[in-house]
């Protein structure tokens, strides 16, 4: 399960060790946003670009070496350009928006893009329906991109809501995938706004709980700090302490194993009191070596649990 920019790193490690066809990724869509009339799906796109080797691996979103000529021209015409849409990235948004307007489901659109980009893994949106993370702040109600990119998270967060989630159905195949997979990995993504919306879609958390698969998460928090993004700030607004223990608590309904950083061994007994095994290792993925190492540790653990 993936959202944001943490999980695509792990995905690259896994891709070096397992066949791409053995991987399926369920993506958050609550960060999706219309810009210039184009449908942008950042979390899905980071996964698609990661799998197709196109991803900008400095930012972990958008396409590497992209240019921003279209945005520069739009600025001259008076458009807001705080959301950095690269020229090559725009092609995907134009294509997706057209297919959606033709009546295709988001999951069908992703299948089409996967075919065009020669992606062999299965990429699924959590739902085909509209779900939007709305953040109530002292500057008004903002969607995730307005909060994170336009305001740089420089606002007081009062509450968070996933608009539309109560009536959203999982996209085709999501529940079967969770129940039939050998292993479900919750990537090192923000538990509130990246994985949170996925878990709130009807039946997904229940399927995780009922599934016989081994359920593993990688903590996106080291000590009291998130690896990246607004996870820490958003956890505090939910009255959660920022720690790997909190991650274990959030996923305690279904989780079997939590990978934590090797400096966080002090949390092990607290996590294990929740009935979750804590596995300390290096979870910081700065380069390909780190990504493969973490993926290898996960695969070793899976093998050990099988015996
Ligand atoms: N993140 C930024 O911090 N600034 C941007 O201008 C920006 C543009 C952008 C364009 C396309 C895309 O797919 C992602 C983009 N992101 C940008 C990343 C995005 O805001 C977040 O990383 C995710 O929504 C977090 O889940």
PDB file of C-alpha atoms in Angstrom, residues 12-197:
ATOM      1  CA  UNK A  12      12.564   0.205  -6.203  1.00  0.00           C
ATOM      2  CA  UNK A  13      14.389  -1.974  -3.663  1.00  0.00           C
ATOM      3  CA  UNK A  14      11.776  -4.710  -3.995  1.00  0.00           C
ATOM      4  CA  UNK A  15      11.935  -4.526  -7.794  1.00  0.00           C
ATOM      5  CA  UNK A  16      15.626  -5.430  -7.683  1.00  0.00           C
ATOM      6  CA  UNK A  17      14.830  -8.651  -5.825  1.00  0.00           C
ATOM      7  CA  UNK A  18      11.431  -9.911  -6.937  1.00  0.00           C
ATOM      8  CA  UNK A  19       9.668 -10.171 -10.248  1.00  0.00           C
ATOM      9  CA  UNK A  20       7.664  -7.072 -11.123  1.00  0.00           C
ATOM     10  CA  UNK A  21       4.661  -9.285 -11.930  1.00  0.00           C
ATOM     11  CA  UNK A  22       4.627 -10.473  -8.296  1.00  0.00           C
ATOM     12  CA  UNK A  23       3.985  -6.936  -7.051  1.00  0.00           C
ATOM     13  CA  UNK A  24       0.643  -5.169  -6.777  1.00  0.00           C
ATOM     14  CA  UNK A  25       0.356  -1.676  -5.374  1.00  0.00           C
ATOM     15  CA  UNK A  26      -2.804  -0.172  -3.893  1.00  0.00           C
ATOM     16  CA  UNK A  27      -2.462   3.619  -4.019  1.00  0.00           C
ATOM     17  CA  UNK A  28      -3.976   6.497  -2.107  1.00  0.00           C
ATOM     18  CA  UNK A  29      -6.093   8.783  -4.287  1.00  0.00           C
ATOM     19  CA  UNK A  30      -7.253  11.270  -1.650  1.00  0.00           C
ATOM     20  CA  UNK A  31      -4.469  13.719  -2.658  1.00  0.00           C
ATOM     21  CA  UNK A  32      -5.847  13.838  -6.222  1.00  0.00           C
ATOM     22  CA  UNK A  33      -6.534  17.335  -7.470  1.00  0.00           C
ATOM     23  CA  UNK A  34      -7.800  19.179 -10.552  1.00  0.00           C
ATOM     24  CA  UNK A  35      -5.357  21.764 -11.853  1.00  0.00           C
ATOM     25  CA  UNK A  36      -6.002  23.747 -15.079  1.00  0.00           C
ATOM     26  CA  UNK A  37      -8.890  21.332 -15.620  1.00  0.00           C
ATOM     27  CA  UNK A  38      -6.463  18.376 -15.560  1.00  0.00           C
ATOM     28  CA  UNK A  39      -6.822  15.431 -13.183  1.00  0.00           C
ATOM     29  CA  UNK A  40      -3.600  15.030 -11.173  1.00  0.00           C
ATOM     30  CA  UNK A  41      -3.066  11.857  -9.129  1.00  0.00           C
ATOM     31  CA  UNK A  42       0.273  12.398  -7.345  1.00  0.00           C
ATOM     32  CA  UNK A  43       0.514   9.182  -5.333  1.00  0.00           C
ATOM     33  CA  UNK A  44      -0.391   6.948  -8.262  1.00  0.00           C
ATOM     34  CA  UNK A  45       1.980   8.845 -10.533  1.00  0.00           C
ATOM     35  CA  UNK A  46       4.974   8.503  -8.208  1.00  0.00           C
ATOM     36  CA  UNK A  47       4.376   4.733  -8.302  1.00  0.00           C
ATOM     37  CA  UNK A  48       3.885   4.646 -12.106  1.00  0.00           C
ATOM     38  CA  UNK A  49       6.976   6.773 -12.714  1.00  0.00           C
ATOM     39  CA  UNK A  50       8.976   4.721 -10.216  1.00  0.00           C
ATOM     40  CA  UNK A  51       8.024   1.449 -11.957  1.00  0.00           C
ATOM     41  CA  UNK A  52       8.767   2.845 -15.424  1.00  0.00           C
ATOM     42  CA  UNK A  53      12.124   4.368 -14.448  1.00  0.00           C
ATOM     43  CA  UNK A  54      10.899   7.913 -15.175  1.00  0.00           C
ATOM     44  CA  UNK A  55      10.680   9.208 -11.597  1.00  0.00           C
ATOM     45  CA  UNK A  56      12.598  12.263 -10.434  1.00  0.00           C
ATOM     46  CA  UNK A  57      14.480  10.649  -7.561  1.00  0.00           C
ATOM     47  CA  UNK A  58      15.486  13.918  -5.923  1.00  0.00           C
ATOM     48  CA  UNK A  59      11.920  15.048  -5.288  1.00  0.00           C
ATOM     49  CA  UNK A  60      10.202  11.608  -5.544  1.00  0.00           C
ATOM     50  CA  UNK A  61       7.415  13.102  -7.637  1.00  0.00           C
ATOM     51  CA  UNK A  62       7.287  14.182 -11.278  1.00  0.00           C
ATOM     52  CA  UNK A  63       9.616  13.113 -14.095  1.00  0.00           C
ATOM     53  CA  UNK A  64      13.413  13.327 -13.912  1.00  0.00           C
ATOM     54  CA  UNK A  65      15.031  16.097 -15.980  1.00  0.00           C
ATOM     55  CA  UNK A  66      11.618  17.555 -16.782  1.00  0.00           C
ATOM     56  CA  UNK A  67      11.280  21.149 -18.003  1.00  0.00           C
ATOM     57  CA  UNK A  68       8.647  23.686 -16.982  1.00  0.00           C
ATOM     58  CA  UNK A  69       8.119  25.699 -20.198  1.00  0.00           C
ATOM     59  CA  UNK A  70       4.346  25.261 -20.234  1.00  0.00           C
ATOM     60  CA  UNK A  71       4.124  26.517 -16.640  1.00  0.00           C
ATOM     61  CA  UNK A  72       6.327  29.538 -17.489  1.00  0.00           C
ATOM     62  CA  UNK A  73       3.951  30.468 -20.310  1.00  0.00           C
ATOM     63  CA  UNK A  74       0.860  29.917 -18.138  1.00  0.00           C
ATOM     64  CA  UNK A  75       2.395  32.319 -15.611  1.00  0.00           C
ATOM     65  CA  UNK A  76       2.556  34.998 -18.348  1.00  0.00           C
ATOM     66  CA  UNK A  77      -1.183  34.504 -18.912  1.00  0.00           C
ATOM     67  CA  UNK A  78      -1.798  35.105 -15.214  1.00  0.00           C
ATOM     68  CA  UNK A  79      -2.290  31.541 -13.991  1.00  0.00           C
ATOM     69  CA  UNK A  80      -1.324  30.361 -10.507  1.00  0.00           C
ATOM     70  CA  UNK A  81       1.789  28.221 -10.870  1.00  0.00           C
ATOM     71  CA  UNK A  82       2.512  27.111  -7.308  1.00  0.00           C
ATOM     72  CA  UNK A  83       1.969  23.464  -8.280  1.00  0.00           C
ATOM     73  CA  UNK A  84       4.996  22.415 -10.311  1.00  0.00           C
ATOM     74  CA  UNK A  85       3.698  20.458 -13.293  1.00  0.00           C
ATOM     75  CA  UNK A  86       6.536  19.594 -15.647  1.00  0.00           C
ATOM     76  CA  UNK A  87       6.121  19.512 -19.433  1.00  0.00           C
ATOM     77  CA  UNK A  88       6.534  15.734 -19.739  1.00  0.00           C
ATOM     78  CA  UNK A  89       4.426  15.146 -16.626  1.00  0.00           C
ATOM     79  CA  UNK A  90       1.614  17.229 -18.171  1.00  0.00           C
ATOM     80  CA  UNK A  91       1.273  14.673 -20.971  1.00  0.00           C
ATOM     81  CA  UNK A  92       0.128  12.062 -18.437  1.00  0.00           C
ATOM     82  CA  UNK A  93      -2.423  14.440 -16.915  1.00  0.00           C
ATOM     83  CA  UNK A  94      -3.810  15.385 -20.358  1.00  0.00           C
ATOM     84  CA  UNK A  95      -4.097  11.701 -21.321  1.00  0.00           C
ATOM     85  CA  UNK A  96      -5.705  10.638 -18.010  1.00  0.00           C
ATOM     86  CA  UNK A  97      -8.187  13.527 -18.018  1.00  0.00           C
ATOM     87  CA  UNK A  98      -9.271  12.695 -21.576  1.00  0.00           C
ATOM     88  CA  UNK A  99      -9.825   9.018 -20.748  1.00  0.00           C
ATOM     89  CA  UNK A 100     -11.788   9.931 -17.606  1.00  0.00           C
ATOM     90  CA  UNK A 101     -13.933  12.328 -19.678  1.00  0.00           C
ATOM     91  CA  UNK A 102     -14.537   9.466 -22.147  1.00  0.00           C
ATOM     92  CA  UNK A 103     -16.116   7.612 -19.207  1.00  0.00           C
ATOM     93  CA  UNK A 104     -13.324   5.216 -18.175  1.00  0.00           C
ATOM     94  CA  UNK A 105     -12.865   4.355 -14.497  1.00  0.00           C
ATOM     95  CA  UNK A 106      -9.670   5.584 -12.838  1.00  0.00           C
ATOM     96  CA  UNK A 107      -8.523   1.950 -12.494  1.00  0.00           C
ATOM     97  CA  UNK A 108      -9.011   1.381 -16.249  1.00  0.00           C
ATOM     98  CA  UNK A 109      -7.071   4.554 -16.963  1.00  0.00           C
ATOM     99  CA  UNK A 110      -4.202   3.318 -14.774  1.00  0.00           C
ATOM    100  CA  UNK A 111      -4.225  -0.011 -16.634  1.00  0.00           C
ATOM    101  CA  UNK A 112      -3.974   1.850 -19.917  1.00  0.00           C
ATOM    102  CA  UNK A 113      -1.091   4.019 -18.685  1.00  0.00           C
ATOM    103  CA  UNK A 114       0.665   0.934 -17.265  1.00  0.00           C
ATOM    104  CA  UNK A 115       0.432  -0.746 -20.677  1.00  0.00           C
ATOM    105  CA  UNK A 116       1.762   2.367 -22.432  1.00  0.00           C
ATOM    106  CA  UNK A 117       4.691   2.652 -19.972  1.00  0.00           C
ATOM    107  CA  UNK A 118       5.420  -1.097 -20.087  1.00  0.00           C
ATOM    108  CA  UNK A 119       4.682  -1.563 -16.368  1.00  0.00           C
ATOM    109  CA  UNK A 120       4.205  -5.204 -15.374  1.00  0.00           C
ATOM    110  CA  UNK A 121       3.194  -4.738 -11.729  1.00  0.00           C
ATOM    111  CA  UNK A 122      -0.492  -4.200 -10.937  1.00  0.00           C
ATOM    112  CA  UNK A 123      -1.262  -0.653  -9.834  1.00  0.00           C
ATOM    113  CA  UNK A 124      -4.701  -0.081  -8.327  1.00  0.00           C
ATOM    114  CA  UNK A 125      -6.334   3.055  -6.976  1.00  0.00           C
ATOM    115  CA  UNK A 126      -7.886   2.507  -3.535  1.00  0.00           C
ATOM    116  CA  UNK A 127     -11.241   3.471  -5.118  1.00  0.00           C
ATOM    117  CA  UNK A 128     -12.627   4.665  -8.445  1.00  0.00           C
ATOM    118  CA  UNK A 129     -14.804   7.193  -6.646  1.00  0.00           C
ATOM    119  CA  UNK A 130     -13.856  10.711  -5.592  1.00  0.00           C
ATOM    120  CA  UNK A 131     -12.301  10.942  -2.123  1.00  0.00           C
ATOM    121  CA  UNK A 132     -10.566  14.173  -1.113  1.00  0.00           C
ATOM    122  CA  UNK A 133      -8.449  14.923   1.927  1.00  0.00           C
ATOM    123  CA  UNK A 134      -9.709  18.233   3.310  1.00  0.00           C
ATOM    124  CA  UNK A 135      -7.754  19.943   6.044  1.00  0.00           C
ATOM    125  CA  UNK A 136      -9.554  22.467   8.216  1.00  0.00           C
ATOM    126  CA  UNK A 137      -7.006  25.142   9.147  1.00  0.00           C
ATOM    127  CA  UNK A 138      -6.834  28.646  10.567  1.00  0.00           C
ATOM    128  CA  UNK A 139      -6.668  29.749   6.890  1.00  0.00           C
ATOM    129  CA  UNK A 140      -9.856  27.912   5.971  1.00  0.00           C
ATOM    130  CA  UNK A 141     -10.614  24.502   4.471  1.00  0.00           C
ATOM    131  CA  UNK A 142      -7.786  23.364   2.185  1.00  0.00           C
ATOM    132  CA  UNK A 143      -7.298  20.250   0.148  1.00  0.00           C
ATOM    133  CA  UNK A 144      -4.038  18.363   0.648  1.00  0.00           C
ATOM    134  CA  UNK A 145      -2.098  20.042  -2.188  1.00  0.00           C
ATOM    135  CA  UNK A 146      -3.193  23.529  -1.067  1.00  0.00           C
ATOM    136  CA  UNK A 147      -2.126  22.677   2.487  1.00  0.00           C
ATOM    137  CA  UNK A 148       1.157  20.970   1.651  1.00  0.00           C
ATOM    138  CA  UNK A 149       2.407  22.725  -1.499  1.00  0.00           C
ATOM    139  CA  UNK A 150       0.715  26.142  -1.654  1.00  0.00           C
ATOM    140  CA  UNK A 151       0.799  26.889   2.092  1.00  0.00           C
ATOM    141  CA  UNK A 152       3.923  24.812   2.746  1.00  0.00           C
ATOM    142  CA  UNK A 153       2.068  23.320   5.750  1.00  0.00           C
ATOM    143  CA  UNK A 154       2.531  26.695   7.416  1.00  0.00           C
ATOM    144  CA  UNK A 155      -0.951  26.749   8.922  1.00  0.00           C
ATOM    145  CA  UNK A 156      -2.586  25.593  12.112  1.00  0.00           C
ATOM    146  CA  UNK A 157      -4.399  22.324  11.433  1.00  0.00           C
ATOM    147  CA  UNK A 158      -7.731  22.013  13.232  1.00  0.00           C
ATOM    148  CA  UNK A 159      -9.084  18.780  11.772  1.00  0.00           C
ATOM    149  CA  UNK A 160      -8.761  16.393   8.833  1.00  0.00           C
ATOM    150  CA  UNK A 161     -11.559  14.854   6.804  1.00  0.00           C
ATOM    151  CA  UNK A 162     -11.600  12.461   3.863  1.00  0.00           C
ATOM    152  CA  UNK A 163     -14.555  13.795   1.898  1.00  0.00           C
ATOM    153  CA  UNK A 164     -16.465  11.070   0.063  1.00  0.00           C
ATOM    154  CA  UNK A 165     -14.770   8.149   1.824  1.00  0.00           C
ATOM    155  CA  UNK A 166     -17.911   6.920   3.591  1.00  0.00           C
ATOM    156  CA  UNK A 167     -19.572   6.017   0.291  1.00  0.00           C
ATOM    157  CA  UNK A 168     -16.423   4.984  -1.578  1.00  0.00           C
ATOM    158  CA  UNK A 169     -16.148   1.356  -2.680  1.00  0.00           C
ATOM    159  CA  UNK A 170     -12.728  -0.274  -3.123  1.00  0.00           C
ATOM    160  CA  UNK A 171     -11.743  -0.455  -6.779  1.00  0.00           C
ATOM    161  CA  UNK A 172     -12.150  -3.797  -8.543  1.00  0.00           C
ATOM    162  CA  UNK A 173      -9.724  -6.417  -7.224  1.00  0.00           C
ATOM    163  CA  UNK A 174      -8.546  -4.534  -4.118  1.00  0.00           C
ATOM    164  CA  UNK A 175     -10.269  -6.740  -1.527  1.00  0.00           C
ATOM    165  CA  UNK A 176      -9.297  -9.993  -3.323  1.00  0.00           C
ATOM    166  CA  UNK A 177      -5.740  -8.755  -3.546  1.00  0.00           C
ATOM    167  CA  UNK A 178      -5.583  -8.148   0.207  1.00  0.00           C
ATOM    168  CA  UNK A 179      -7.152 -11.488   1.083  1.00  0.00           C
ATOM    169  CA  UNK A 180      -5.225 -13.569  -1.459  1.00  0.00           C
ATOM    170  CA  UNK A 181      -1.722 -12.058  -1.240  1.00  0.00           C
ATOM    171  CA  UNK A 182       0.996 -13.873   0.711  1.00  0.00           C
ATOM    172  CA  UNK A 183       2.202 -10.606   2.170  1.00  0.00           C
ATOM    173  CA  UNK A 184       0.766  -7.105   2.475  1.00  0.00           C
ATOM    174  CA  UNK A 185       3.319  -4.347   2.979  1.00  0.00           C
ATOM    175  CA  UNK A 186       2.242  -0.946   4.263  1.00  0.00           C
ATOM    176  CA  UNK A 187       5.006   1.282   2.937  1.00  0.00           C
ATOM    177  CA  UNK A 188       6.789   4.014   4.908  1.00  0.00           C
ATOM    178  CA  UNK A 189       4.067   6.518   4.058  1.00  0.00           C
ATOM    179  CA  UNK A 190       2.250   9.102   6.133  1.00  0.00           C
ATOM    180  CA  UNK A 191      -0.235   7.092   8.272  1.00  0.00           C
ATOM    181  CA  UNK A 192      -2.744   9.940   8.441  1.00  0.00           C
ATOM    182  CA  UNK A 193      -3.149  11.307   4.912  1.00  0.00           C
ATOM    183  CA  UNK A 194      -1.467   8.631   2.744  1.00  0.00           C
ATOM    184  CA  UNK A 195      -2.421   5.263   4.274  1.00  0.00           C
ATOM    185  CA  UNK A 196      -5.293   6.654   6.416  1.00  0.00           C
ATOM    186  CA  UNK A 197      -7.686   7.227   3.481  1.00  0.00           C
TER     187      UNK A 197
END
